[in-house]
Each structure stands twice: as C-alpha cells, then as structure tokens.
Tab-separated table of C-alpha atoms in Angstrom:
chain	number	residue	atom	x	y	z
A	1	UNK	CA	12.202	-16.917	-0.518
A	2	UNK	CA	8.490	-16.100	0.258
A	3	UNK	CA	7.388	-13.679	3.310
A	4	UNK	CA	3.975	-12.198	3.587
A	5	UNK	CA	3.765	-9.509	5.380
A	6	UNK	CA	-0.575	-9.988	5.880
A	7	UNK	CA	-2.577	-12.088	3.326
A	8	UNK	CA	-3.395	-11.298	0.442
A	9	UNK	CA	-7.023	-11.090	-0.261
A	10	UNK	CA	-9.101	-11.499	-2.815
A	11	UNK	CA	-11.082	-8.717	-1.825
A	12	UNK	CA	-9.533	-5.140	-1.937
A	13	UNK	CA	-10.736	-1.320	-0.539
A	14	UNK	CA	-9.940	2.603	-0.864
A	15	UNK	CA	-11.301	4.811	2.009
A	16	UNK	CA	-11.252	8.181	2.589
A	17	UNK	CA	-9.952	9.212	6.275
A	18	UNK	CA	-11.526	12.242	7.949
A	19	UNK	CA	-9.551	14.463	10.038
A	20	UNK	CA	-11.137	13.449	13.155
A	21	UNK	CA	-10.689	9.382	12.074
A	22	UNK	CA	-7.212	8.376	11.309
A	23	UNK	CA	-5.911	4.991	11.563
A	24	UNK	CA	-4.134	3.487	14.836
A	25	UNK	CA	-0.546	3.489	13.733
A	26	UNK	CA	0.772	-0.281	14.201
A	27	UNK	CA	3.938	-1.972	14.542
A	28	UNK	CA	5.871	-2.503	11.365
A	29	UNK	CA	5.591	-6.276	10.152
A	30	UNK	CA	9.494	-7.571	10.912
A	31	UNK	CA	9.849	-7.643	7.133
A	32	UNK	CA	8.070	-3.923	6.878
A	33	UNK	CA	11.667	-2.622	5.920
A	34	UNK	CA	11.712	-4.441	2.548
A	35	UNK	CA	9.384	-2.025	1.371
A	36	UNK	CA	11.335	0.737	1.301
A	37	UNK	CA	12.816	1.607	-2.254
A	38	UNK	CA	11.142	1.760	-5.873
A	39	UNK	CA	8.866	-0.647	-7.044
A	40	UNK	CA	7.897	-0.850	-11.131
A	41	UNK	CA	4.199	-2.208	-12.017
A	42	UNK	CA	4.832	-5.401	-13.972
A	43	UNK	CA	1.311	-4.395	-15.953
A	44	UNK	CA	2.504	-0.820	-17.120
A	45	UNK	CA	6.128	-0.185	-16.860
A	46	UNK	CA	5.762	3.389	-17.437
A	47	UNK	CA	3.794	2.744	-13.295
A	48	UNK	CA	6.055	3.542	-10.596
A	49	UNK	CA	6.060	3.539	-6.505
A	50	UNK	CA	8.639	4.931	-4.000
A	51	UNK	CA	8.367	4.406	-0.622
A	52	UNK	CA	10.798	6.069	1.618
A	53	UNK	CA	11.803	5.326	5.477
A	54	UNK	CA	10.634	8.907	6.428
A	55	UNK	CA	6.794	7.727	5.206
A	56	UNK	CA	7.122	9.715	2.358
A	57	UNK	CA	5.204	7.571	-0.427
A	58	UNK	CA	5.020	9.060	-4.860
A	59	UNK	CA	3.188	7.429	-7.236
A	60	UNK	CA	5.091	7.982	-10.098
A	61	UNK	CA	3.382	7.801	-13.905
A	62	UNK	CA	6.146	8.226	-16.719
A	63	UNK	CA	7.375	12.109	-16.903
A	64	UNK	CA	3.851	12.853	-14.968
A	65	UNK	CA	4.748	14.659	-11.631
A	66	UNK	CA	4.946	12.348	-8.410
A	67	UNK	CA	1.862	12.172	-6.573
A	68	UNK	CA	3.715	12.187	-3.164
A	69	UNK	CA	1.853	11.439	0.087
A	70	UNK	CA	2.594	9.233	3.381
A	71	UNK	CA	2.542	5.472	4.000
A	72	UNK	CA	2.284	3.958	7.397
A	73	UNK	CA	1.494	0.376	8.906
A	74	UNK	CA	-1.875	0.392	10.642
A	75	UNK	CA	-3.772	-2.040	12.530
A	76	UNK	CA	-7.070	-3.715	10.533
A	77	UNK	CA	-9.014	-2.706	13.628
A	78	UNK	CA	-8.426	0.530	12.734
A	79	UNK	CA	-9.030	0.979	9.253
A	80	UNK	CA	-12.724	2.280	8.938
A	81	UNK	CA	-14.687	-0.791	7.227
A	82	UNK	CA	-12.530	-4.046	8.782
A	83	UNK	CA	-15.813	-6.047	9.133
A	84	UNK	CA	-16.869	-5.804	5.700
A	85	UNK	CA	-13.649	-7.524	4.749
A	86	UNK	CA	-13.105	-11.137	7.141
A	87	UNK	CA	-10.390	-12.702	6.620
A	88	UNK	CA	-7.829	-10.045	6.546
A	89	UNK	CA	-5.130	-9.726	9.248
A	90	UNK	CA	-2.272	-8.156	10.178
A	91	UNK	CA	-0.985	-4.919	9.535
A	92	UNK	CA	-1.872	-2.884	6.321
A	93	UNK	CA	-0.486	-0.647	4.307
A	94	UNK	CA	-2.064	2.906	4.248
A	95	UNK	CA	-1.588	4.974	1.724
A	96	UNK	CA	-2.274	8.296	1.704
A	97	UNK	CA	-2.283	10.962	-1.524
A	98	UNK	CA	-3.781	14.501	-2.195
A	99	UNK	CA	-4.083	17.352	0.026
A	100	UNK	CA	-6.943	19.347	1.559
A	101	UNK	CA	-10.545	18.180	0.204
A	102	UNK	CA	-8.873	15.815	-2.184
A	103	UNK	CA	-6.904	13.818	0.408
A	104	UNK	CA	-7.843	10.103	0.342
A	105	UNK	CA	-6.081	6.874	2.129
A	106	UNK	CA	-5.761	3.954	0.697
A	107	UNK	CA	-5.575	0.482	2.373
A	108	UNK	CA	-3.754	-2.312	1.305
A	109	UNK	CA	-2.652	-5.968	2.115
A	110	UNK	CA	0.793	-6.325	1.379
A	111	UNK	CA	3.199	-9.582	0.590
A	112	UNK	CA	6.455	-9.951	-0.827
A	113	UNK	CA	7.110	-12.797	-2.846
A	114	UNK	CA	10.404	-12.602	-2.911
A	115	UNK	CA	12.770	-9.920	-2.120
A	116	UNK	CA	11.708	-8.381	-5.767
A	117	UNK	CA	8.301	-9.119	-5.974
A	118	UNK	CA	5.602	-6.861	-3.965
A	119	UNK	CA	2.083	-7.924	-4.450
A	120	UNK	CA	-0.582	-5.587	-3.154
A	121	UNK	CA	-3.944	-6.369	-2.614
A	122	UNK	CA	-5.746	-2.974	-3.168
A	123	UNK	CA	-9.157	-3.201	-1.038
A	124	UNK	CA	-11.712	-1.593	-2.513
A	125	UNK	CA	-13.054	-3.359	-5.549
A	126	UNK	CA	-10.514	-6.546	-5.599
A	127	UNK	CA	-7.780	-5.136	-7.860
A	128	UNK	CA	-4.570	-6.794	-6.941
A	129	UNK	CA	-1.228	-5.436	-8.215
A	130	UNK	CA	1.974	-6.238	-8.896
A	131	UNK	CA	5.624	-5.064	-9.108
A	132	UNK	CA	9.299	-5.550	-8.792
A	133	UNK	CA	12.182	-3.806	-6.809
A	134	UNK	CA	13.947	-1.303	-8.973
A	135	UNK	CA	17.909	-1.530	-8.465
A	136	UNK	CA	19.817	1.253	-7.246
C-alpha cells in the first residue's frame, strides 16, 4: 500500500520563520494521522522522530536529551521560499526546533511508502530522510 501526502522532491530546504511571518496552517492530508508515532531512521538506528497528536515533535538521538518543538501541516504558498522549488505542492510538514533566537522551522515533503515506511524530503540541501514506524 502506497499513500503519498506530497510528492517527494529531489530538492529539499530549511528556513527560519520570523515572529512576524508564520506559515499558514493547512488542512491535514487525508492520511495525515499516519505521521503520529515514533519513527526510526533507516540510516542511523540511534535517531528517532516522535510526532504526537497534540502537535509536539521530538528529535531524539540515542540517550541524548530530546530536542522537542512543534509540527503542523502548512500550505506550500505560505512557505517563504516556495517559488524556488517548482513541482513541490500539497501540504508540507513544518517542524519547529529550538527556542528563542535559535528557533528554526524546517520544511519537508512527506510520503508514506506503506503504513510503516516514511520518507521526508528536507527542503534545503536535497536530503531525503527515510524512517520505519516503531511498534508500540
């Protein structure tokens, strides 16, 4: 079973949002709830991402303290540099990390290759991140 939330682009990008320019929330894709849970990197077993239904997202590496922030679906048009990425459409995953002056919003395309395989296209630098869903 393959379900795609947004096409995974070969291009990928991080962008900071200022306090005055926040992305516009988008309606979650039909299968957006598939994102909820813990995802382990296929390239580094110490790296996991956790997405909660309350909008909390945590990046955890091994036994290090989690780097938690928020996540939400946003519209492509609200992405500050969207014109630089032709062909990217549909809702994007916006994940905010850090606090205060180190706060940064990272944008990703999302696709689910199956119910337990997640691909994130990081919209800065062309990195493709792949994960498998952790059993509860």
